[in-house]
Every structure is written in structure tokens, then in C-alpha cells.
Amino acid sequence: MSDQATNDRIQDYVNKDDVVLFMKGTPIFPQCGFSSVVSQVLDHLQVKFQSYNVLDDMDLRQGIKEFSDWPTIPQLYVKGEFVGGCDIVREMFESGELQQLMTDKNVARAS
Amino acid sequence: MAMSADTIVELIKEGLPGAEVRIEDLRGDGDHYAAHVIYEGFVGKSRVQQHQMVYKSLKGRMGDELHALALQTSAPE
């Protein structure tokens, strides 16, 4: 079980920024195809997002899976709410739902 | 570690009785699959909840033994 401190830390991360992406690697150097797809979608939508590299932080890597009851990385959060992993983000992007979500939630644009 | 397509289909059908499961081995390495699951019980559930139901039927193997499962879920038309 991940400890309470990690859980609280994750809660802070998802509340601090409008869009938060837990991924393997970084947007510039993604270390996994699925993580890369999601960060590219966010770039394409031109929304500001904060990414966290779970490969640098084993507590985070395990804790995030328990936090959202979701077994894989990447994980996308918008306004503190878990949106999904690569499949769901891609499906929502292709249907236009992701753009709608960003607009509805009044997410900050990338400057 | 890898998993066979049959094992995955079996587990999903066990966990989601009556589900229709179409599976494809993307790379032939037993580690990268695409699956489309059609299940009555998805009605009224969000995508996240639908996927979580499939992951639960895989009893913790998702992300460990099974590295990648490109998942598509829908309720029957």
C-alpha cells in the first residue's frame, strides 16, 4: 500500500495545476509511446500542463495507480479529476470531447 | 512475462459474464494486445469505469504481466 504522504502529495499535484500528466519520461524526452501520445495531444490542444516523470519517483509510480485505481501510466487529470490513460485520451481527442472538456472547464491555454 | 490471447479473453468473460471480446495480438509477442469488449453492464458507466471493470477482470495482471492492452469498450447497440 502506498503511504499517506504519497497520497497527499498526489492530491496536491492534481489540485495545483489545471492539467496534470503523470507520464514515463518528460514531454521533451518521453520514455514510452503511450505517454508520448498523450503529451503530444496536449501540445496540439495548446493547453498548459504540468507533467511528472514517474520514472524518477518510485513512490509516485506506485502511488498514482492506487490513487486513481488505474493500473497503468500515463494518467491525465483535468481540474483535479482523472480523465483516463492513453486509450481514453486518444478516443476523446478524436471525438472532440477532450477539446470540449478543456473549454467547459475553462483550462488555461499554453502561452 | 507474457499472456496468451485466450487467457485474456477467458478472464474478461469470467469477470464480465456475457461479454463479447474481440482481441488482436499487435506484435505477436504476447505483451501488446488490442481488445474491444462489448458488455451489457457498461450501459450508464463512464469510459473510465468501463475500462476499470475490464482491468478488474484481469485480476491485477494489467500493467504487470500484461504490458499493453489497447482497450475499446462499448455497450451493445
PDB file of C-alpha atoms in Angstrom:
ATOM      1  CA  MET A   1       0.000   0.000   0.000  1.00  0.00           C
ATOM      2  CA  SER A   2       1.299   3.477  -0.813  1.00  0.00           C
ATOM      3  CA  ASP A   3       1.752   5.681   2.206  1.00  0.00           C
ATOM      4  CA  GLN A   4      -0.469   8.585   3.164  1.00  0.00           C
ATOM      5  CA  ALA A   5       2.310  11.095   2.432  1.00  0.00           C
ATOM      6  CA  THR A   6       2.478   9.979  -1.216  1.00  0.00           C
ATOM      7  CA  ASN A   7      -1.282  10.079  -1.469  1.00  0.00           C
ATOM      8  CA  ASP A   8      -1.385  13.629  -0.066  1.00  0.00           C
ATOM      9  CA  ARG A   9       1.431  14.673  -2.357  1.00  0.00           C
ATOM     10  CA  ILE A  10      -0.504  13.407  -5.400  1.00  0.00           C
ATOM     11  CA  GLN A  11      -3.632  15.205  -4.206  1.00  0.00           C
ATOM     12  CA  ASP A  12      -1.607  18.438  -4.085  1.00  0.00           C
ATOM     13  CA  TYR A  13      -0.211  17.877  -7.564  1.00  0.00           C
ATOM     14  CA  VAL A  14      -3.634  17.334  -9.163  1.00  0.00           C
ATOM     15  CA  ASN A  15      -5.114  20.353  -7.392  1.00  0.00           C
ATOM     16  CA  LYS A  16      -2.222  22.714  -8.093  1.00  0.00           C
ATOM     17  CA  ASP A  17      -2.490  22.865 -11.900  1.00  0.00           C
ATOM     18  CA  ASP A  18      -5.441  22.781 -14.313  1.00  0.00           C
ATOM     19  CA  VAL A  19      -3.967  19.950 -16.382  1.00  0.00           C
ATOM     20  CA  VAL A  20      -1.609  17.374 -14.874  1.00  0.00           C
ATOM     21  CA  LEU A  21       0.018  14.466 -16.706  1.00  0.00           C
ATOM     22  CA  PHE A  22       1.782  11.625 -14.895  1.00  0.00           C
ATOM     23  CA  MET A  23       3.986  10.012 -17.519  1.00  0.00           C
ATOM     24  CA  LYS A  24       7.100   7.957 -18.180  1.00  0.00           C
ATOM     25  CA  GLY A  25       9.794  10.458 -19.144  1.00  0.00           C
ATOM     26  CA  THR A  26       9.134  14.102 -19.984  1.00  0.00           C
ATOM     27  CA  PRO A  27       7.226  15.833 -22.811  1.00  0.00           C
ATOM     28  CA  ILE A  28      10.596  16.589 -24.442  1.00  0.00           C
ATOM     29  CA  PHE A  29      12.006  13.082 -23.806  1.00  0.00           C
ATOM     30  CA  PRO A  30       9.069  10.673 -23.423  1.00  0.00           C
ATOM     31  CA  GLN A  31      10.229   7.178 -22.456  1.00  0.00           C
ATOM     32  CA  CYS A  32       7.069   5.351 -23.546  1.00  0.00           C
ATOM     33  CA  GLY A  33       4.896   5.529 -26.655  1.00  0.00           C
ATOM     34  CA  PHE A  34       1.647   5.850 -24.738  1.00  0.00           C
ATOM     35  CA  SER A  35       2.990   8.723 -22.614  1.00  0.00           C
ATOM     36  CA  SER A  36       4.289  10.417 -25.732  1.00  0.00           C
ATOM     37  CA  VAL A  37       0.867  10.234 -27.443  1.00  0.00           C
ATOM     38  CA  VAL A  38      -0.882  11.963 -24.535  1.00  0.00           C
ATOM     39  CA  SER A  39       1.684  14.740 -24.203  1.00  0.00           C
ATOM     40  CA  GLN A  40       1.504  15.356 -27.976  1.00  0.00           C
ATOM     41  CA  VAL A  41      -2.316  15.584 -27.768  1.00  0.00           C
ATOM     42  CA  LEU A  42      -1.966  18.224 -25.039  1.00  0.00           C
ATOM     43  CA  ASP A  43       0.574  20.143 -27.114  1.00  0.00           C
ATOM     44  CA  HIS A  44      -1.831  20.004 -30.040  1.00  0.00           C
ATOM     45  CA  LEU A  45      -4.668  21.362 -27.876  1.00  0.00           C
ATOM     46  CA  GLN A  46      -2.310  24.161 -26.790  1.00  0.00           C
ATOM     47  CA  VAL A  47      -3.217  23.847 -23.137  1.00  0.00           C
ATOM     48  CA  LYS A  48      -0.746  24.492 -20.348  1.00  0.00           C
ATOM     49  CA  PHE A  49       0.047  21.272 -18.446  1.00  0.00           C
ATOM     50  CA  GLN A  50       2.308  20.142 -15.656  1.00  0.00           C
ATOM     51  CA  SER A  51       3.973  16.758 -16.174  1.00  0.00           C
ATOM     52  CA  TYR A  52       5.516  14.450 -13.565  1.00  0.00           C
ATOM     53  CA  ASN A  53       8.016  11.757 -14.544  1.00  0.00           C
ATOM     54  CA  VAL A  54       7.131   8.607 -12.619  1.00  0.00           C
ATOM     55  CA  LEU A  55      10.417   7.016 -13.659  1.00  0.00           C
ATOM     56  CA  ASP A  56      12.194   9.437 -11.333  1.00  0.00           C
ATOM     57  CA  ASP A  57       9.964   8.638  -8.359  1.00  0.00           C
ATOM     58  CA  MET A  58       9.030   5.040  -7.485  1.00  0.00           C
ATOM     59  CA  ASP A  59       6.644   6.088  -4.681  1.00  0.00           C
ATOM     60  CA  LEU A  60       4.764   8.226  -7.196  1.00  0.00           C
ATOM     61  CA  ARG A  61       4.791   5.442  -9.794  1.00  0.00           C
ATOM     62  CA  GLN A  62       3.070   3.025  -7.421  1.00  0.00           C
ATOM     63  CA  GLY A  63       1.027   5.587  -5.513  1.00  0.00           C
ATOM     64  CA  ILE A  64      -0.629   7.072  -8.596  1.00  0.00           C
ATOM     65  CA  LYS A  65      -2.038   3.653  -9.562  1.00  0.00           C
ATOM     66  CA  GLU A  66      -3.692   3.278  -6.198  1.00  0.00           C
ATOM     67  CA  PHE A  67      -4.796   6.930  -6.080  1.00  0.00           C
ATOM     68  CA  SER A  68      -6.892   6.528  -9.251  1.00  0.00           C
ATOM     69  CA  ASP A  69      -7.465   2.741  -9.123  1.00  0.00           C
ATOM     70  CA  TRP A  70      -5.889   2.651 -12.598  1.00  0.00           C
ATOM     71  CA  PRO A  71      -3.097   0.158 -13.307  1.00  0.00           C
ATOM     72  CA  THR A  72      -1.072   1.938 -15.966  1.00  0.00           C
ATOM     73  CA  ILE A  73       0.810   5.103 -16.844  1.00  0.00           C
ATOM     74  CA  PRO A  74       0.217   7.705 -18.374  1.00  0.00           C
ATOM     75  CA  GLN A  75      -2.606   9.229 -16.390  1.00  0.00           C
ATOM     76  CA  LEU A  76      -4.239  12.557 -17.256  1.00  0.00           C
ATOM     77  CA  TYR A  77      -6.024  14.820 -14.742  1.00  0.00           C
ATOM     78  CA  VAL A  78      -8.038  17.953 -15.579  1.00  0.00           C
ATOM     79  CA  LYS A  79      -9.081  20.253 -12.723  1.00  0.00           C
ATOM     80  CA  GLY A  80      -8.296  17.524 -10.205  1.00  0.00           C
ATOM     81  CA  GLU A  81     -10.382  14.882 -11.985  1.00  0.00           C
ATOM     82  CA  PHE A  82      -8.954  11.691 -13.505  1.00  0.00           C
ATOM     83  CA  VAL A  83      -9.730  11.705 -17.255  1.00  0.00           C
ATOM     84  CA  GLY A  84      -8.032   8.493 -18.369  1.00  0.00           C
ATOM     85  CA  GLY A  85      -4.989   6.828 -19.844  1.00  0.00           C
ATOM     86  CA  CYS A  86      -3.752   6.799 -23.439  1.00  0.00           C
ATOM     87  CA  ASP A  87      -6.733   4.941 -24.965  1.00  0.00           C
ATOM     88  CA  ILE A  88      -9.388   7.175 -23.425  1.00  0.00           C
ATOM     89  CA  VAL A  89      -7.486  10.410 -24.091  1.00  0.00           C
ATOM     90  CA  ARG A  90      -6.990   9.444 -27.726  1.00  0.00           C
ATOM     91  CA  GLU A  91     -10.645   8.371 -28.112  1.00  0.00           C
ATOM     92  CA  MET A  92     -11.863  11.641 -26.532  1.00  0.00           C
ATOM     93  CA  PHE A  93      -9.460  13.677 -28.672  1.00  0.00           C
ATOM     94  CA  GLU A  94     -10.641  12.021 -31.891  1.00  0.00           C
ATOM     95  CA  SER A  95     -14.308  12.582 -30.985  1.00  0.00           C
ATOM     96  CA  GLY A  96     -13.705  16.223 -29.961  1.00  0.00           C
ATOM     97  CA  GLU A  97     -14.766  15.523 -26.363  1.00  0.00           C
ATOM     98  CA  LEU A  98     -11.345  16.434 -24.971  1.00  0.00           C
ATOM     99  CA  GLN A  99     -11.400  19.894 -26.580  1.00  0.00           C
ATOM    100  CA  GLN A 100     -14.928  20.334 -25.187  1.00  0.00           C
ATOM    101  CA  LEU A 101     -13.801  19.293 -21.714  1.00  0.00           C
ATOM    102  CA  MET A 102     -10.948  21.831 -21.761  1.00  0.00           C
ATOM    103  CA  THR A 103     -13.350  24.573 -22.841  1.00  0.00           C
ATOM    104  CA  ASP A 104     -16.054  23.609 -20.346  1.00  0.00           C
ATOM    105  CA  LYS A 105     -13.524  23.540 -17.500  1.00  0.00           C
ATOM    106  CA  ASN A 106     -12.015  26.837 -18.616  1.00  0.00           C
ATOM    107  CA  VAL A 107      -8.495  25.416 -18.763  1.00  0.00           C
ATOM    108  CA  ALA A 108      -5.586  27.839 -19.171  1.00  0.00           C
ATOM    109  CA  ARG A 109      -4.081  27.978 -22.686  1.00  0.00           C
ATOM    110  CA  ALA A 110      -0.370  27.473 -23.312  1.00  0.00           C
ATOM    111  CA  SER A 111       1.265  30.916 -23.601  1.00  0.00           C
TER     112      SER A 111
ATOM    113  CA  MET B   1       6.326 -12.267 -18.858  1.00  0.00           C
ATOM    114  CA  ALA B   2       3.544 -12.523 -21.387  1.00  0.00           C
ATOM    115  CA  MET B   3      -0.050 -13.686 -21.613  1.00  0.00           C
ATOM    116  CA  SER B   4      -1.915 -15.636 -24.273  1.00  0.00           C
ATOM    117  CA  ALA B   5      -4.874 -14.078 -26.073  1.00  0.00           C
ATOM    118  CA  ASP B   6      -7.084 -16.945 -24.917  1.00  0.00           C
ATOM    119  CA  THR B   7      -6.225 -16.348 -21.257  1.00  0.00           C
ATOM    120  CA  ILE B   8      -7.120 -12.685 -21.576  1.00  0.00           C
ATOM    121  CA  VAL B   9     -10.439 -13.433 -23.286  1.00  0.00           C
ATOM    122  CA  GLU B  10     -11.234 -16.110 -20.703  1.00  0.00           C
ATOM    123  CA  LEU B  11     -10.519 -13.795 -17.764  1.00  0.00           C
ATOM    124  CA  ILE B  12     -12.599 -10.965 -19.222  1.00  0.00           C
ATOM    125  CA  LYS B  13     -15.523 -13.285 -19.955  1.00  0.00           C
ATOM    126  CA  GLU B  14     -15.288 -14.756 -16.460  1.00  0.00           C
ATOM    127  CA  GLY B  15     -15.303 -11.311 -14.900  1.00  0.00           C
ATOM    128  CA  LEU B  16     -17.921  -9.847 -17.255  1.00  0.00           C
ATOM    129  CA  PRO B  17     -20.382 -12.680 -17.947  1.00  0.00           C
ATOM    130  CA  GLY B  18     -21.939 -12.488 -21.407  1.00  0.00           C
ATOM    131  CA  ALA B  19     -19.359 -10.019 -22.743  1.00  0.00           C
ATOM    132  CA  GLU B  20     -18.246 -10.202 -26.365  1.00  0.00           C
ATOM    133  CA  VAL B  21     -14.454  -9.879 -26.637  1.00  0.00           C
ATOM    134  CA  ARG B  22     -12.528  -9.258 -29.874  1.00  0.00           C
ATOM    135  CA  ILE B  23      -8.783  -9.450 -29.347  1.00  0.00           C
ATOM    136  CA  GLU B  24      -5.779  -8.807 -31.574  1.00  0.00           C
ATOM    137  CA  ASP B  25      -2.121  -9.581 -30.839  1.00  0.00           C
ATOM    138  CA  LEU B  26      -0.471  -6.404 -32.108  1.00  0.00           C
ATOM    139  CA  ARG B  27       3.136  -7.592 -32.178  1.00  0.00           C
ATOM    140  CA  GLY B  28       2.962 -11.370 -31.742  1.00  0.00           C
ATOM    141  CA  ASP B  29       4.979 -11.100 -28.525  1.00  0.00           C
ATOM    142  CA  GLY B  30       2.124 -11.834 -26.113  1.00  0.00           C
ATOM    143  CA  ASP B  31       2.625  -8.452 -24.498  1.00  0.00           C
ATOM    144  CA  HIS B  32       0.879  -5.959 -26.747  1.00  0.00           C
ATOM    145  CA  TYR B  33      -2.780  -6.559 -27.455  1.00  0.00           C
ATOM    146  CA  ALA B  34      -5.774  -4.558 -28.651  1.00  0.00           C
ATOM    147  CA  ALA B  35      -9.172  -5.633 -27.374  1.00  0.00           C
ATOM    148  CA  HIS B  36     -12.714  -4.492 -27.990  1.00  0.00           C
ATOM    149  CA  VAL B  37     -15.129  -5.516 -25.216  1.00  0.00           C
ATOM    150  CA  ILE B  38     -18.893  -5.230 -25.720  1.00  0.00           C
ATOM    151  CA  TYR B  39     -20.822  -5.774 -22.492  1.00  0.00           C
ATOM    152  CA  GLU B  40     -24.385  -5.067 -21.340  1.00  0.00           C
ATOM    153  CA  GLY B  41     -23.119  -3.939 -17.933  1.00  0.00           C
ATOM    154  CA  PHE B  42     -21.297  -0.931 -19.451  1.00  0.00           C
ATOM    155  CA  VAL B  43     -24.570   0.903 -20.003  1.00  0.00           C
ATOM    156  CA  GLY B  44     -24.573   4.145 -17.985  1.00  0.00           C
ATOM    157  CA  LYS B  45     -20.913   3.764 -16.990  1.00  0.00           C
ATOM    158  CA  SER B  46     -18.204   6.286 -17.880  1.00  0.00           C
ATOM    159  CA  ARG B  47     -15.302   5.177 -20.094  1.00  0.00           C
ATOM    160  CA  VAL B  48     -13.004   5.150 -17.060  1.00  0.00           C
ATOM    161  CA  GLN B  49     -15.431   2.914 -15.146  1.00  0.00           C
ATOM    162  CA  GLN B  50     -15.831   0.590 -18.141  1.00  0.00           C
ATOM    163  CA  HIS B  51     -12.060   0.186 -18.502  1.00  0.00           C
ATOM    164  CA  GLN B  52     -11.691  -0.321 -14.730  1.00  0.00           C
ATOM    165  CA  MET B  53     -14.236  -3.158 -14.933  1.00  0.00           C
ATOM    166  CA  VAL B  54     -12.114  -4.854 -17.599  1.00  0.00           C
ATOM    167  CA  TYR B  55      -8.891  -4.315 -15.603  1.00  0.00           C
ATOM    168  CA  LYS B  56     -10.543  -5.838 -12.501  1.00  0.00           C
ATOM    169  CA  SER B  57     -11.471  -8.941 -14.501  1.00  0.00           C
ATOM    170  CA  LEU B  58      -7.767  -9.304 -15.353  1.00  0.00           C
ATOM    171  CA  LYS B  59      -7.092  -9.650 -11.610  1.00  0.00           C
ATOM    172  CA  GLY B  60      -4.084  -7.355 -11.271  1.00  0.00           C
ATOM    173  CA  ARG B  61      -2.214  -8.594 -14.348  1.00  0.00           C
ATOM    174  CA  MET B  62      -2.720  -5.351 -16.230  1.00  0.00           C
ATOM    175  CA  GLY B  63       0.487  -3.357 -16.093  1.00  0.00           C
ATOM    176  CA  ASP B  64       2.451  -6.333 -14.712  1.00  0.00           C
ATOM    177  CA  GLU B  65       2.280  -9.500 -16.797  1.00  0.00           C
ATOM    178  CA  LEU B  66       0.403  -7.628 -19.480  1.00  0.00           C
ATOM    179  CA  HIS B  67       2.330  -4.564 -20.585  1.00  0.00           C
ATOM    180  CA  ALA B  68      -0.022  -3.066 -23.113  1.00  0.00           C
ATOM    181  CA  LEU B  69      -3.714  -3.598 -23.791  1.00  0.00           C
ATOM    182  CA  ALA B  70      -5.211  -1.009 -26.132  1.00  0.00           C
ATOM    183  CA  LEU B  71      -8.752  -1.109 -24.879  1.00  0.00           C
ATOM    184  CA  GLN B  72     -12.010  -0.142 -26.518  1.00  0.00           C
ATOM    185  CA  THR B  73     -15.271  -0.668 -24.647  1.00  0.00           C
ATOM    186  CA  SER B  74     -18.918  -0.251 -25.654  1.00  0.00           C
ATOM    187  CA  ALA B  75     -22.367  -1.376 -24.677  1.00  0.00           C
ATOM    188  CA  PRO B  76     -24.317  -3.455 -27.212  1.00  0.00           C
ATOM    189  CA  GLU B  77     -26.258  -1.265 -29.685  1.00  0.00           C
TER     190      GLU B  77
END
